Structures are given as C-alpha cells and as structure tokens.
Amino acid sequence: MGISDLHIRVATTNDSDQVHNLLNTLAQWMKDTKINQWSFLLEGEDDELKEWISNGLTYIVEKDEAFIATFTLLPEAGEWDQHIWGDDLPANTSYLHRLAISPAFMRKGIGQKVIEWLSTREIDRVRLDCVAENEKLNRFYENNGFELKGITDDHCKYEKIMNRGESI
C-alpha cells in the first residue's frame, strides 16, 4: 500500500465523534493490555482534542473513503510539549500527538505512511513523546527515523529532521 492509496485531510467538527471514538477504543485496548498510554482519555471529555479539531490541527487518514487513522500535528509546542522539551523549542518544529490507527488496519504500514506524508510538509523537524515503558511504540518510532533525545517524566522524547521536498 503506497501513500497514494491513502487520503489525508484536516478533520472537521463533523469528524469529532469518529476521532474521539477511535482514541477511546485504543485507550481502552491499551489499558486492557497493561500499556500505560492515553489512560486519561477514558476519564471523560477531551477539551484539548475539541480545540485541536476546531483549529484544523487534527487529521483524518482514509482508505477508499473509510476512516482508518487520525493524528494531530501542532505547528508549535503546546503546554505538554513545553513541559517535556523545556526551553529547547526550535523554530519550524511541529509536534505529533495521538497517532492512532484503527485496529483493523494495524500492522499494515499506515503509521509509516503518515510519517512519510509528514516529510512532504514545510517543516524542519517533527517531535513527539511516548511513554517510556511502551517498548513497541518506542521501537516503531526508532524504526521510522526518529532519534531518542532523552526522557522526561517517564516519556521518551523523539525527534526527526525532515527531508523537505523529497518525492515519495
């Protein structure tokens, strides 16, 4: 499956329920499988996600018009990013949050294709964090060109310098 098989678009408020449901489904799955990631999503309303969607920062990934994944890409450090990264906040850096893939499409290269898509954006680097004990997720980011930059509050900090303008 190539990136051309996927359609990535900005989520609208009409997509909010689908995005919220996928994130909650994955948060519950992770809780059930003893992965400490996103458990806060199960505690109720997600005002941050609502804000991200209304500001055009959350994306939908579709294949054959079916919703298969979502992610948020902040054009500058949010409050959590500032906590994790401290004063090290270079210009033209985007922050990837909540990359979530529908269980039916896991292990099909969707995450890798999203990262390839990010390299086509006009940004110099992408940063993210994930729970340090989530070995599978840490390995995924390392295998996709992200460099471990340290650990803050039990969260691994990853960064990838983007090769802008390369065709995929």
mmCIF file of C-alpha atoms in Angstrom:
data_model
loop_
_atom_site.group_PDB
_atom_site.id
_atom_site.type_symbol
_atom_site.label_atom_id
_atom_site.label_comp_id
_atom_site.label_asym_id
_atom_site.label_seq_id
_atom_site.Cartn_x
_atom_site.Cartn_y
_atom_site.Cartn_z
ATOM 1 C CA MET A 1 0.000 0.000 0.000
ATOM 2 C CA GLY A 2 1.514 3.306 -1.022
ATOM 3 C CA ILE A 3 0.878 6.746 0.349
ATOM 4 C CA SER A 4 -1.140 7.436 -2.801
ATOM 5 C CA ASP A 5 -3.618 4.784 -1.603
ATOM 6 C CA LEU A 6 -4.358 6.959 1.417
ATOM 7 C CA HIS A 7 -6.167 10.250 1.658
ATOM 8 C CA ILE A 8 -5.036 12.534 4.488
ATOM 9 C CA ARG A 9 -7.202 15.535 5.225
ATOM 10 C CA VAL A 10 -7.880 18.013 8.007
ATOM 11 C CA ALA A 11 -10.555 16.761 10.383
ATOM 12 C CA THR A 12 -13.714 18.832 10.718
ATOM 13 C CA THR A 13 -16.066 19.095 13.669
ATOM 14 C CA ASN A 14 -18.228 16.529 11.842
ATOM 15 C CA ASP A 15 -15.366 14.039 12.333
ATOM 16 C CA SER A 16 -15.078 14.682 16.079
ATOM 17 C CA ASP A 17 -17.105 11.663 17.197
ATOM 18 C CA GLN A 18 -15.160 9.271 14.948
ATOM 19 C CA VAL A 19 -11.807 10.620 16.159
ATOM 20 C CA HIS A 20 -12.889 10.548 19.797
ATOM 21 C CA ASN A 21 -14.265 7.004 19.465
ATOM 22 C CA LEU A 22 -11.067 5.678 17.871
ATOM 23 C CA LEU A 23 -8.883 7.279 20.532
ATOM 24 C CA ASN A 24 -11.093 5.901 23.320
ATOM 25 C CA THR A 25 -11.142 2.434 21.739
ATOM 26 C CA LEU A 26 -7.350 2.400 21.611
ATOM 27 C CA ALA A 27 -7.013 3.869 25.114
ATOM 28 C CA GLN A 28 -9.228 1.069 26.474
ATOM 29 C CA TRP A 29 -7.315 -1.564 24.485
ATOM 30 C CA MET A 30 -4.020 -0.261 25.891
ATOM 31 C CA LYS A 31 -5.408 -0.247 29.422
ATOM 32 C CA ASP A 32 -6.662 -3.830 28.968
ATOM 33 C CA THR A 33 -3.255 -4.943 27.681
ATOM 34 C CA LYS A 34 -1.410 -3.161 30.521
ATOM 35 C CA ILE A 35 0.113 -0.447 28.313
ATOM 36 C CA ASN A 36 0.198 2.819 30.221
ATOM 37 C CA GLN A 37 -0.633 5.217 27.395
ATOM 38 C CA TRP A 38 -3.606 7.579 26.955
ATOM 39 C CA SER A 39 -5.482 6.353 30.038
ATOM 40 C CA PHE A 40 -6.502 9.985 30.668
ATOM 41 C CA LEU A 41 -8.721 9.762 27.577
ATOM 42 C CA LEU A 42 -11.014 7.344 29.408
ATOM 43 C CA GLU A 43 -11.713 9.887 32.145
ATOM 44 C CA GLY A 44 -14.238 11.978 30.221
ATOM 45 C CA GLU A 45 -14.394 14.940 27.860
ATOM 46 C CA ASP A 46 -11.313 15.762 25.823
ATOM 47 C CA ASP A 47 -11.366 19.552 25.518
ATOM 48 C CA GLU A 48 -7.859 19.544 24.062
ATOM 49 C CA LEU A 49 -8.963 17.347 21.146
ATOM 50 C CA LYS A 50 -12.018 19.544 20.526
ATOM 51 C CA GLU A 51 -9.747 22.591 20.369
ATOM 52 C CA TRP A 52 -7.281 20.864 18.041
ATOM 53 C CA ILE A 53 -10.065 19.826 15.667
ATOM 54 C CA SER A 54 -11.696 23.255 15.660
ATOM 55 C CA ASN A 55 -8.282 24.818 14.917
ATOM 56 C CA GLY A 56 -7.611 22.479 11.977
ATOM 57 C CA LEU A 57 -4.712 20.658 13.660
ATOM 58 C CA THR A 58 -6.111 17.125 13.671
ATOM 59 C CA TYR A 59 -6.038 14.959 10.561
ATOM 60 C CA ILE A 60 -8.038 12.031 9.268
ATOM 61 C CA VAL A 61 -6.493 9.204 7.269
ATOM 62 C CA GLU A 62 -8.862 7.469 4.860
ATOM 63 C CA LYS A 63 -8.517 4.498 2.556
ATOM 64 C CA ASP A 64 -11.271 4.009 -0.005
ATOM 65 C CA GLU A 65 -13.249 6.692 1.880
ATOM 66 C CA ALA A 66 -13.127 4.675 5.119
ATOM 67 C CA PHE A 67 -11.772 6.343 8.276
ATOM 68 C CA ILE A 68 -8.712 4.324 9.313
ATOM 69 C CA ALA A 69 -6.478 6.607 11.402
ATOM 70 C CA THR A 70 -6.023 10.014 12.967
ATOM 71 C CA PHE A 71 -3.243 12.200 14.309
ATOM 72 C CA THR A 72 -2.695 15.757 15.459
ATOM 73 C CA LEU A 73 0.171 17.931 14.280
ATOM 74 C CA LEU A 74 0.780 21.088 16.291
ATOM 75 C CA PRO A 75 2.736 23.825 14.472
ATOM 76 C CA GLU A 76 4.298 24.927 17.757
ATOM 77 C CA ALA A 77 4.824 23.477 21.207
ATOM 78 C CA GLY A 78 1.707 23.113 23.306
ATOM 79 C CA GLU A 79 1.684 23.178 27.096
ATOM 80 C CA TRP A 80 2.595 19.478 27.384
ATOM 81 C CA ASP A 81 5.364 19.809 24.769
ATOM 82 C CA GLN A 82 6.838 22.740 26.682
ATOM 83 C CA HIS A 83 6.818 20.617 29.828
ATOM 84 C CA ILE A 84 8.526 17.706 28.058
ATOM 85 C CA TRP A 85 11.027 19.697 25.971
ATOM 86 C CA GLY A 86 11.671 22.627 28.324
ATOM 87 C CA ASP A 87 13.275 25.656 26.691
ATOM 88 C CA ASP A 88 14.551 23.622 23.717
ATOM 89 C CA LEU A 89 11.871 24.725 21.234
ATOM 90 C CA PRO A 90 13.423 25.345 17.796
ATOM 91 C CA ALA A 91 11.531 27.293 15.139
ATOM 92 C CA ASN A 92 9.680 25.423 12.368
ATOM 93 C CA THR A 93 9.183 22.354 14.542
ATOM 94 C CA SER A 94 5.869 20.503 14.638
ATOM 95 C CA TYR A 95 4.684 18.241 17.442
ATOM 96 C CA LEU A 96 2.960 14.951 16.620
ATOM 97 C CA HIS A 97 0.255 13.800 19.019
ATOM 98 C CA ARG A 98 -2.142 10.868 19.196
ATOM 99 C CA LEU A 99 -1.261 8.956 16.077
ATOM 100 C CA ALA A 100 -3.996 6.332 16.258
ATOM 101 C CA ILE A 101 -4.719 3.571 13.778
ATOM 102 C CA SER A 102 -7.916 1.572 13.641
ATOM 103 C CA PRO A 103 -7.246 -1.974 14.921
ATOM 104 C CA ALA A 104 -8.343 -3.466 11.570
ATOM 105 C CA PHE A 105 -5.535 -1.521 9.870
ATOM 106 C CA MET A 106 -2.746 -2.024 12.391
ATOM 107 C CA ARG A 107 0.480 -3.622 11.148
ATOM 108 C CA LYS A 108 -0.257 -2.593 7.555
ATOM 109 C CA GLY A 109 2.253 0.267 7.309
ATOM 110 C CA ILE A 110 -0.253 3.086 7.931
ATOM 111 C CA GLY A 111 1.893 4.717 10.623
ATOM 112 C CA GLN A 112 4.918 4.619 8.350
ATOM 113 C CA LYS A 113 2.886 6.210 5.539
ATOM 114 C CA VAL A 114 1.767 9.018 7.866
ATOM 115 C CA ILE A 115 5.413 9.693 8.751
ATOM 116 C CA GLU A 116 6.283 9.729 5.034
ATOM 117 C CA TRP A 117 3.468 12.236 4.493
ATOM 118 C CA LEU A 118 4.916 14.433 7.247
ATOM 119 C CA SER A 119 8.142 14.672 5.242
ATOM 120 C CA THR A 120 6.199 16.436 2.481
ATOM 121 C CA ARG A 121 5.151 19.263 4.827
ATOM 122 C CA GLU A 122 7.033 22.542 5.086
ATOM 123 C CA ILE A 123 8.545 21.781 8.477
ATOM 124 C CA ASP A 124 12.143 21.244 9.535
ATOM 125 C CA ARG A 125 11.569 18.685 12.276
ATOM 126 C CA VAL A 126 8.860 16.665 13.973
ATOM 127 C CA ARG A 127 8.895 15.921 17.667
ATOM 128 C CA LEU A 128 6.809 13.574 19.771
ATOM 129 C CA ASP A 129 6.835 11.773 23.061
ATOM 130 C CA CYS A 130 5.550 8.444 24.259
ATOM 131 C CA VAL A 131 5.524 6.512 27.498
ATOM 132 C CA ALA A 132 8.998 5.079 28.079
ATOM 133 C CA GLU A 133 7.709 1.634 29.060
ATOM 134 C CA ASN A 134 5.750 1.249 25.794
ATOM 135 C CA GLU A 135 8.547 -0.694 24.097
ATOM 136 C CA LYS A 136 6.621 -1.480 20.914
ATOM 137 C CA LEU A 137 5.757 2.164 20.262
ATOM 138 C CA ASN A 138 9.292 3.331 21.048
ATOM 139 C CA ARG A 139 10.662 0.750 18.611
ATOM 140 C CA PHE A 140 8.186 1.910 15.943
ATOM 141 C CA TYR A 141 9.405 5.496 16.118
ATOM 142 C CA GLU A 142 13.064 4.478 16.156
ATOM 143 C CA ASN A 143 12.492 2.215 13.134
ATOM 144 C CA ASN A 144 10.920 5.175 11.310
ATOM 145 C CA GLY A 145 13.867 7.526 11.670
ATOM 146 C CA PHE A 146 13.122 9.273 14.949
ATOM 147 C CA GLU A 147 16.065 9.835 17.270
ATOM 148 C CA LEU A 148 15.676 9.423 21.032
ATOM 149 C CA LYS A 149 16.580 12.780 22.601
ATOM 150 C CA GLY A 150 16.073 11.884 26.257
ATOM 151 C CA ILE A 151 13.433 11.026 28.814
ATOM 152 C CA THR A 152 11.311 13.445 30.852
ATOM 153 C CA ASP A 153 8.700 12.273 33.380
ATOM 154 C CA ASP A 154 8.875 8.687 32.080
ATOM 155 C CA HIS A 155 8.225 9.854 28.491
ATOM 156 C CA CYS A 156 10.746 9.233 25.729
ATOM 157 C CA LYS A 157 11.342 12.320 23.597
ATOM 158 C CA TYR A 158 11.818 11.697 19.871
ATOM 159 C CA GLU A 159 12.787 14.000 17.040
ATOM 160 C CA LYS A 160 13.103 13.546 13.298
ATOM 161 C CA ILE A 161 14.746 16.013 10.951
ATOM 162 C CA MET A 162 12.555 16.161 7.879
ATOM 163 C CA ASN A 163 13.889 15.982 4.329
ATOM 164 C CA ARG A 164 11.541 18.542 2.845
ATOM 165 C CA GLY A 165 10.666 18.357 -0.782
ATOM 166 C CA GLU A 166 11.674 14.750 -1.403
ATOM 167 C CA SER A 167 9.186 12.911 -3.519
ATOM 168 C CA ILE A 168 7.762 9.704 -2.132
#
